[in-house]
PDB file of C-alpha atoms in Angstrom:
ATOM      1  CA  GLY A   1      -1.605  37.684 -54.235  1.00 86.00           C
ATOM      2  CA  LEU A   2      -3.389  39.851 -51.713  1.00 95.00           C
ATOM      3  CA  ALA A   3      -5.175  38.582 -48.603  1.00 97.00           C
ATOM      4  CA  VAL A   4      -7.316  40.318 -45.971  1.00 97.00           C
ATOM      5  CA  LYS A   5      -7.973  39.059 -42.449  1.00 97.00           C
ATOM      6  CA  ILE A   6     -10.414  40.633 -39.964  1.00 97.00           C
ATOM      7  CA  THR A   7     -10.111  40.047 -36.217  1.00 95.00           C
ATOM      8  CA  GLY A   8     -12.094  41.568 -33.360  1.00 91.00           C
ATOM      9  CA  SER A   9     -14.754  40.951 -30.754  1.00 86.00           C
ATOM     10  CA  GLN A  10     -17.948  39.735 -32.385  1.00 83.00           C
ATOM     11  CA  SER A  11     -20.170  40.826 -29.489  1.00 80.00           C
ATOM     12  CA  ASN A  12     -20.201  44.381 -28.100  1.00 81.00           C
ATOM     13  CA  PRO A  13     -22.689  46.319 -25.933  1.00 76.00           C
ATOM     14  CA  VAL A  14     -24.578  49.402 -27.093  1.00 79.00           C
ATOM     15  CA  GLY A  15     -22.623  52.571 -26.305  1.00 78.00           C
ATOM     16  CA  SER A  16     -19.202  50.895 -26.302  1.00 80.00           C
ATOM     17  CA  THR A  17     -16.263  51.584 -28.587  1.00 89.00           C
ATOM     18  CA  PHE A  18     -14.370  48.578 -29.873  1.00 91.00           C
ATOM     19  CA  PRO A  19     -11.387  47.874 -32.150  1.00 93.00           C
ATOM     20  CA  VAL A  20     -11.358  45.820 -35.331  1.00 95.00           C
ATOM     21  CA  ARG A  21      -8.023  44.777 -36.795  1.00 96.00           C
ATOM     22  CA  LEU A  22      -7.498  44.520 -40.548  1.00 97.00           C
ATOM     23  CA  ASP A  23      -4.402  42.665 -41.736  1.00 97.00           C
ATOM     24  CA  VAL A  24      -3.646  43.168 -45.434  1.00 98.00           C
ATOM     25  CA  SER A  25      -0.962  40.802 -46.759  1.00 97.00           C
ATOM     26  CA  ASN A  26       0.893  40.424 -50.026  1.00 97.00           C
ATOM     27  CA  TYR A  27       2.004  36.792 -50.246  1.00 95.00           C
ATOM     28  CA  GLY A  28       3.568  37.258 -53.660  1.00 93.00           C
ATOM     29  CA  ASP A  29       7.167  38.104 -54.444  1.00 93.00           C
ATOM     30  CA  MET A  30       6.410  41.300 -56.387  1.00 94.00           C
ATOM     31  CA  PRO A  31       5.039  44.529 -54.869  1.00 95.00           C
ATOM     32  CA  ALA A  32       1.290  45.143 -55.035  1.00 96.00           C
ATOM     33  CA  ARG A  33       0.917  48.652 -56.459  1.00 96.00           C
ATOM     34  CA  GLY A  34      -1.510  51.266 -55.154  1.00 97.00           C
ATOM     35  CA  VAL A  35      -3.383  49.126 -52.612  1.00 97.00           C
ATOM     36  CA  VAL A  36      -6.717  50.579 -51.446  1.00 97.00           C
ATOM     37  CA  VAL A  37      -8.667  49.024 -48.571  1.00 98.00           C
ATOM     38  CA  SER A  38     -12.368  49.668 -48.001  1.00 97.00           C
ATOM     39  CA  ALA A  39     -14.657  48.493 -45.190  1.00 97.00           C
ATOM     40  CA  ASN A  40     -18.403  48.782 -44.849  1.00 95.00           C
ATOM     41  CA  VAL A  41     -19.800  50.703 -41.878  1.00 95.00           C
ATOM     42  CA  PRO A  42     -22.901  48.842 -40.659  1.00 93.00           C
ATOM     43  CA  PRO A  43     -25.987  50.992 -39.950  1.00 91.00           C
ATOM     44  CA  ASN A  44     -25.786  50.376 -36.193  1.00 90.00           C
ATOM     45  CA  TRP A  45     -22.071  51.264 -36.034  1.00 94.00           C
ATOM     46  CA  LYS A  46     -20.213  54.570 -36.208  1.00 95.00           C
ATOM     47  CA  TYR A  47     -16.662  54.922 -37.489  1.00 96.00           C
ATOM     48  CA  VAL A  48     -14.501  56.574 -34.796  1.00 95.00           C
ATOM     49  CA  GLY A  49     -10.957  56.470 -36.159  1.00 95.00           C
ATOM     50  CA  SER A  50      -7.964  54.378 -37.186  1.00 96.00           C
ATOM     51  CA  ASN A  51      -4.188  54.369 -37.073  1.00 94.00           C
ATOM     52  CA  VAL A  52      -4.055  55.025 -40.840  1.00 95.00           C
ATOM     53  CA  ALA A  53      -5.532  58.159 -42.439  1.00 95.00           C
ATOM     54  CA  ALA A  54      -8.939  57.366 -43.943  1.00 96.00           C
ATOM     55  CA  ARG A  55     -11.537  58.754 -46.331  1.00 96.00           C
ATOM     56  CA  GLU A  56     -15.054  58.597 -44.938  1.00 96.00           C
ATOM     57  CA  PHE A  57     -18.214  57.946 -46.949  1.00 94.00           C
ATOM     58  CA  PRO A  58     -21.797  57.480 -45.717  1.00 90.00           C
ATOM     59  CA  ASP A  59     -21.590  53.671 -45.674  1.00 92.00           C
ATOM     60  CA  ARG A  60     -17.874  52.842 -45.905  1.00 95.00           C
ATOM     61  CA  VAL A  61     -14.338  53.913 -45.042  1.00 97.00           C
ATOM     62  CA  GLU A  62     -11.314  53.742 -47.370  1.00 97.00           C
ATOM     63  CA  TRP A  63      -7.560  53.723 -46.773  1.00 98.00           C
ATOM     64  CA  ASP A  64      -4.762  54.249 -49.304  1.00 97.00           C
ATOM     65  CA  LEU A  65      -1.899  51.946 -48.341  1.00 96.00           C
ATOM     66  CA  GLY A  66       0.230  52.705 -51.379  1.00 95.00           C
ATOM     67  CA  ASP A  67       2.595  49.973 -52.597  1.00 96.00           C
ATOM     68  CA  LEU A  68       2.693  46.817 -50.481  1.00 96.00           C
ATOM     69  CA  PRO A  69       6.028  44.969 -50.836  1.00 96.00           C
ATOM     70  CA  GLY A  70       6.090  41.254 -51.535  1.00 95.00           C
ATOM     71  CA  GLN A  71       5.942  38.919 -48.525  1.00 96.00           C
ATOM     72  CA  SER A  72       4.719  41.689 -46.221  1.00 97.00           C
ATOM     73  CA  THR A  73       1.664  42.570 -44.112  1.00 97.00           C
ATOM     74  CA  ARG A  74       0.182  45.939 -43.197  1.00 96.00           C
ATOM     75  CA  SER A  75      -1.993  46.015 -40.082  1.00 96.00           C
ATOM     76  CA  MET A  76      -4.664  48.610 -39.305  1.00 95.00           C
ATOM     77  CA  GLU A  77      -6.491  49.191 -36.021  1.00 95.00           C
ATOM     78  CA  VAL A  78      -9.962  50.595 -36.712  1.00 96.00           C
ATOM     79  CA  THR A  79     -12.278  51.788 -33.937  1.00 95.00           C
ATOM     80  CA  PHE A  80     -16.064  51.797 -34.134  1.00 95.00           C
ATOM     81  CA  GLU A  81     -18.847  52.808 -31.745  1.00 93.00           C
ATOM     82  CA  ALA A  82     -21.872  50.568 -31.179  1.00 90.00           C
ATOM     83  CA  LEU A  83     -24.979  52.739 -31.650  1.00 90.00           C
ATOM     84  CA  ARG A  84     -27.872  50.273 -31.314  1.00 86.00           C
ATOM     85  CA  GLY A  85     -28.569  46.576 -31.138  1.00 83.00           C
ATOM     86  CA  GLY A  86     -28.559  44.117 -34.019  1.00 86.00           C
ATOM     87  CA  ASP A  87     -26.471  41.602 -35.953  1.00 89.00           C
ATOM     88  CA  VAL A  88     -24.519  42.652 -39.031  1.00 89.00           C
ATOM     89  CA  LYS A  89     -22.071  41.293 -41.586  1.00 93.00           C
ATOM     90  CA  PHE A  90     -18.819  43.245 -41.587  1.00 95.00           C
ATOM     91  CA  CYS A  91     -16.566  43.046 -44.666  1.00 96.00           C
ATOM     92  CA  ALA A  92     -13.256  44.558 -45.742  1.00 97.00           C
ATOM     93  CA  ARG A  93     -11.850  44.507 -49.283  1.00 97.00           C
ATOM     94  CA  ALA A  94      -8.366  45.208 -50.642  1.00 97.00           C
ATOM     95  CA  GLN A  95      -7.648  46.015 -54.290  1.00 97.00           C
ATOM     96  CA  SER A  96      -4.435  46.975 -56.041  1.00 97.00           C
ATOM     97  CA  ALA A  97      -3.958  49.149 -59.105  1.00 96.00           C
ATOM     98  CA  ASP A  98      -2.611  46.146 -60.991  1.00 91.00           C
ATOM     99  CA  GLY A  99      -5.790  44.111 -60.502  1.00 93.00           C
ATOM    100  CA  LEU A 100      -5.202  42.064 -57.345  1.00 94.00           C
ATOM    101  CA  LEU A 101      -8.317  41.652 -55.168  1.00 96.00           C
ATOM    102  CA  ALA A 102      -9.068  40.125 -51.756  1.00 97.00           C
ATOM    103  CA  GLU A 103     -11.929  40.252 -49.250  1.00 97.00           C
ATOM    104  CA  ASP A 104     -12.777  38.935 -45.793  1.00 97.00           C
ATOM    105  CA  CYS A 105     -16.042  39.048 -43.830  1.00 96.00           C
ATOM    106  CA  LEU A 106     -17.252  38.343 -40.325  1.00 92.00           C
ATOM    107  CA  ASP A 107     -20.792  37.127 -40.833  1.00 88.00           C
ATOM    108  CA  ARG A 108     -22.226  37.859 -37.398  1.00 84.00           C
ATOM    109  CA  MET A 109     -21.054  40.957 -35.526  1.00 88.00           C
ATOM    110  CA  ARG A 110     -23.488  41.511 -32.672  1.00 82.00           C
ATOM    111  CA  VAL A 111     -24.386  44.694 -30.807  1.00 84.00           C
ATOM    112  CA  PHE A 112     -26.515  43.998 -27.741  1.00 75.00           C
ATOM    113  CA  GLU A 113     -28.310  45.951 -25.033  1.00 73.00           C
ATOM    114  CA  PRO A 114     -27.105  45.565 -21.419  1.00 66.00           C
ATOM    115  CA  THR A 115     -29.166  42.672 -20.149  1.00 77.00           C
ATOM    116  CA  ILE A 116     -28.743  42.102 -16.430  1.00 84.00           C
ATOM    117  CA  SER A 117     -31.574  43.005 -14.041  1.00 84.00           C
ATOM    118  CA  ILE A 118     -32.082  42.927 -10.259  1.00 89.00           C
ATOM    119  CA  SER A 119     -35.139  42.475  -8.098  1.00 90.00           C
ATOM    120  CA  MET A 120     -34.850  42.859  -4.308  1.00 92.00           C
ATOM    121  CA  ARG A 121     -37.296  42.143  -1.495  1.00 93.00           C
ATOM    122  CA  GLY A 122     -36.762  42.639   2.220  1.00 93.00           C
ATOM    123  CA  PRO A 123     -38.283  43.905   5.477  1.00 93.00           C
ATOM    124  CA  ASP A 124     -38.874  47.577   6.144  1.00 91.00           C
ATOM    125  CA  THR A 125     -38.382  47.376   9.925  1.00 93.00           C
ATOM    126  CA  GLY A 126     -36.340  45.414  12.463  1.00 92.00           C
ATOM    127  CA  GLU A 127     -35.115  45.523  16.038  1.00 94.00           C
ATOM    128  CA  VAL A 128     -31.583  46.357  17.148  1.00 94.00           C
ATOM    129  CA  GLY A 129     -29.650  43.107  17.438  1.00 94.00           C
ATOM    130  CA  SER A 130     -31.958  41.177  15.112  1.00 95.00           C
ATOM    131  CA  GLU A 131     -31.124  39.777  11.682  1.00 95.00           C
ATOM    132  CA  VAL A 132     -32.844  40.950   8.499  1.00 95.00           C
ATOM    133  CA  GLN A 133     -32.635  39.195   5.160  1.00 95.00           C
ATOM    134  CA  PHE A 134     -33.023  40.623   1.657  1.00 95.00           C
ATOM    135  CA  GLN A 135     -33.912  38.226  -1.150  1.00 95.00           C
ATOM    136  CA  VAL A 136     -32.276  39.202  -4.445  1.00 94.00           C
ATOM    137  CA  GLU A 137     -32.889  37.731  -7.880  1.00 94.00           C
ATOM    138  CA  LEU A 138     -30.450  38.374 -10.720  1.00 93.00           C
ATOM    139  CA  THR A 139     -31.722  37.700 -14.237  1.00 92.00           C
ATOM    140  CA  ASN A 140     -29.915  37.562 -17.558  1.00 90.00           C
ATOM    141  CA  ARG A 141     -32.612  38.933 -19.875  1.00 82.00           C
ATOM    142  CA  GLY A 142     -30.507  38.733 -23.010  1.00 80.00           C
ATOM    143  CA  ASP A 143     -29.840  35.932 -25.453  1.00 77.00           C
ATOM    144  CA  THR A 144     -26.096  35.607 -24.822  1.00 80.00           C
ATOM    145  CA  PRO A 145     -24.231  34.274 -21.754  1.00 87.00           C
ATOM    146  CA  LEU A 146     -22.868  36.773 -19.233  1.00 88.00           C
ATOM    147  CA  ASN A 147     -19.350  36.278 -17.884  1.00 89.00           C
ATOM    148  CA  ASN A 148     -17.889  37.461 -14.574  1.00 91.00           C
ATOM    149  CA  VAL A 149     -21.109  38.715 -13.001  1.00 92.00           C
ATOM    150  CA  ARG A 150     -19.868  40.747 -10.042  1.00 93.00           C
ATOM    151  CA  LEU A 151     -22.018  41.677  -7.046  1.00 93.00           C
ATOM    152  CA  VAL A 152     -20.822  44.547  -4.844  1.00 94.00           C
ATOM    153  CA  ASP A 153     -23.041  45.500  -1.902  1.00 94.00           C
ATOM    154  CA  ARG A 154     -22.144  48.501   0.265  1.00 92.00           C
ATOM    155  CA  PHE A 155     -24.060  49.091   3.495  1.00 93.00           C
ATOM    156  CA  ASP A 156     -24.315  51.692   6.243  1.00 93.00           C
ATOM    157  CA  PRO A 157     -22.355  51.383   9.524  1.00 93.00           C
ATOM    158  CA  GLY A 158     -25.630  50.617  11.346  1.00 93.00           C
ATOM    159  CA  LEU A 159     -25.658  47.219   9.593  1.00 94.00           C
ATOM    160  CA  SER A 160     -23.179  44.345   9.697  1.00 93.00           C
ATOM    161  CA  HIS A 161     -23.133  41.344   7.425  1.00 91.00           C
ATOM    162  CA  VAL A 162     -23.564  38.086   9.325  1.00 89.00           C
ATOM    163  CA  SER A 163     -20.862  36.133   7.479  1.00 80.00           C
ATOM    164  CA  GLN A 164     -18.053  38.614   6.845  1.00 76.00           C
ATOM    165  CA  ALA A 165     -16.402  41.709   8.263  1.00 74.00           C
ATOM    166  CA  GLY A 166     -16.220  45.143   6.699  1.00 74.00           C
ATOM    167  CA  GLN A 167     -18.792  47.371   5.045  1.00 76.00           C
ATOM    168  CA  MET A 168     -18.845  45.758   1.610  1.00 82.00           C
ATOM    169  CA  ILE A 169     -19.797  42.408   0.079  1.00 88.00           C
ATOM    170  CA  ASP A 170     -17.965  41.434  -3.105  1.00 90.00           C
ATOM    171  CA  ARG A 171     -18.865  38.225  -4.964  1.00 90.00           C
ATOM    172  CA  VAL A 172     -18.419  36.929  -8.527  1.00 93.00           C
ATOM    173  CA  ILE A 173     -20.665  34.530 -10.435  1.00 93.00           C
ATOM    174  CA  PRO A 174     -18.492  33.157 -13.280  1.00 94.00           C
ATOM    175  CA  LEU A 175     -21.288  32.569 -15.802  1.00 93.00           C
ATOM    176  CA  MET A 176     -25.018  33.236 -16.286  1.00 92.00           C
ATOM    177  CA  GLN A 177     -26.827  31.603 -19.177  1.00 92.00           C
ATOM    178  CA  PRO A 178     -29.459  33.465 -21.256  1.00 89.00           C
ATOM    179  CA  GLY A 179     -32.738  33.615 -19.336  1.00 89.00           C
ATOM    180  CA  GLU A 180     -31.154  32.307 -16.144  1.00 93.00           C
ATOM    181  CA  THR A 181     -32.229  33.697 -12.754  1.00 95.00           C
ATOM    182  CA  ILE A 182     -29.941  33.282  -9.744  1.00 94.00           C
ATOM    183  CA  PRO A 183     -31.239  33.890  -6.187  1.00 95.00           C
ATOM    184  CA  VAL A 184     -28.935  35.585  -3.673  1.00 93.00           C
ATOM    185  CA  ASN A 185     -29.740  36.160   0.013  1.00 92.00           C
ATOM    186  CA  LEU A 186     -28.117  39.044   1.894  1.00 93.00           C
ATOM    187  CA  THR A 187     -28.438  38.818   5.672  1.00 94.00           C
ATOM    188  CA  PHE A 188     -27.533  41.694   7.990  1.00 95.00           C
ATOM    189  CA  ARG A 189     -27.618  42.339  11.729  1.00 94.00           C
ATOM    190  CA  ILE A 190     -28.997  45.697  12.903  1.00 95.00           C
ATOM    191  CA  ARG A 191     -26.373  47.277  15.149  1.00 93.00           C
ATOM    192  CA  GLU A 192     -28.040  50.503  16.261  1.00 94.00           C
ATOM    193  CA  PRO A 193     -31.305  52.478  16.020  1.00 95.00           C
ATOM    194  CA  GLY A 194     -32.112  54.507  12.919  1.00 94.00           C
ATOM    195  CA  THR A 195     -32.620  53.997   9.208  1.00 94.00           C
ATOM    196  CA  HIS A 196     -29.901  51.931   7.570  1.00 94.00           C
ATOM    197  CA  CYS A 197     -29.535  51.158   3.892  1.00 94.00           C
ATOM    198  CA  HIS A 198     -27.496  49.009   1.554  1.00 94.00           C
ATOM    199  CA  THR A 199     -26.923  49.334  -2.193  1.00 93.00           C
ATOM    200  CA  LEU A 200     -26.232  46.395  -4.481  1.00 93.00           C
ATOM    201  CA  GLN A 201     -24.528  46.996  -7.830  1.00 90.00           C
ATOM    202  CA  VAL A 202     -24.145  44.214 -10.381  1.00 91.00           C
ATOM    203  CA  THR A 203     -21.868  44.298 -13.418  1.00 87.00           C
ATOM    204  CA  ALA A 204     -20.867  41.756 -16.053  1.00 87.00           C
ATOM    205  CA  ASP A 205     -18.391  41.699 -18.928  1.00 81.00           C
ATOM    206  CA  GLY A 206     -19.882  43.778 -21.730  1.00 66.00           C
ATOM    207  CA  ALA A 207     -23.309  44.075 -20.086  1.00 69.00           C
ATOM    208  CA  GLY A 208     -23.287  47.433 -18.315  1.00 67.00           C
ATOM    209  CA  SER A 209     -24.528  47.572 -14.732  1.00 73.00           C
ATOM    210  CA  SER A 210     -27.697  47.492 -12.635  1.00 81.00           C
ATOM    211  CA  SER A 211     -28.329  48.454  -9.022  1.00 86.00           C
ATOM    212  CA  ALA A 212     -30.926  48.144  -6.282  1.00 90.00           C
ATOM    213  CA  ARG A 213     -31.264  49.680  -2.802  1.00 90.00           C
ATOM    214  CA  GLY A 214     -32.908  48.448   0.370  1.00 92.00           C
ATOM    215  CA  CYS A 215     -33.428  50.119   3.756  1.00 94.00           C
ATOM    216  CA  VAL A 216     -34.582  49.030   7.191  1.00 94.00           C
ATOM    217  CA  LYS A 217     -35.422  51.029  10.319  1.00 88.00           C
TER     218      LYS A 217
END
């Protein structure tokens, strides 16, 4: 008999391209003749391509696999683009010319908007040699956890960070829960007269990026 198995990430950000793997197996001893595989294309996805030639329709894609020998598996890598947010059910179906039929579904394939935001407050002025502190709040505004939240802050030569050398701060927060806000304080020493700025960029796995900029003179 035929069997279909779908594997792939069940959570992808808007604008990303992502692979879905379809494994079509014949567990019988006899060949399955004229196997055709079809997969629905959810309304918030776009079919990009696959490693097997396909026929495209408005709401599905089909592949002719031909005869599938007994005790064998044919694997297909299919790439989609995430167009807009929402949860969908993704299904793939295999059918042979001699009447064998199999189907598999992933019930919740999620496309989400990038969800991390930054707010920054700090002084506008300061004296040479003094310390200035910027209060930063990072917020996960989505409804899924964010992994590997990375903070990279680059600052002008007229500033130095009080706790580390160099002109960049690089930190990682392993996990942020939905709705969670994490405060971060960035403290600099003013080294010379003039206007000096720093830019904080925050990224997370599958969540895009956000940035904020602060200056002091």
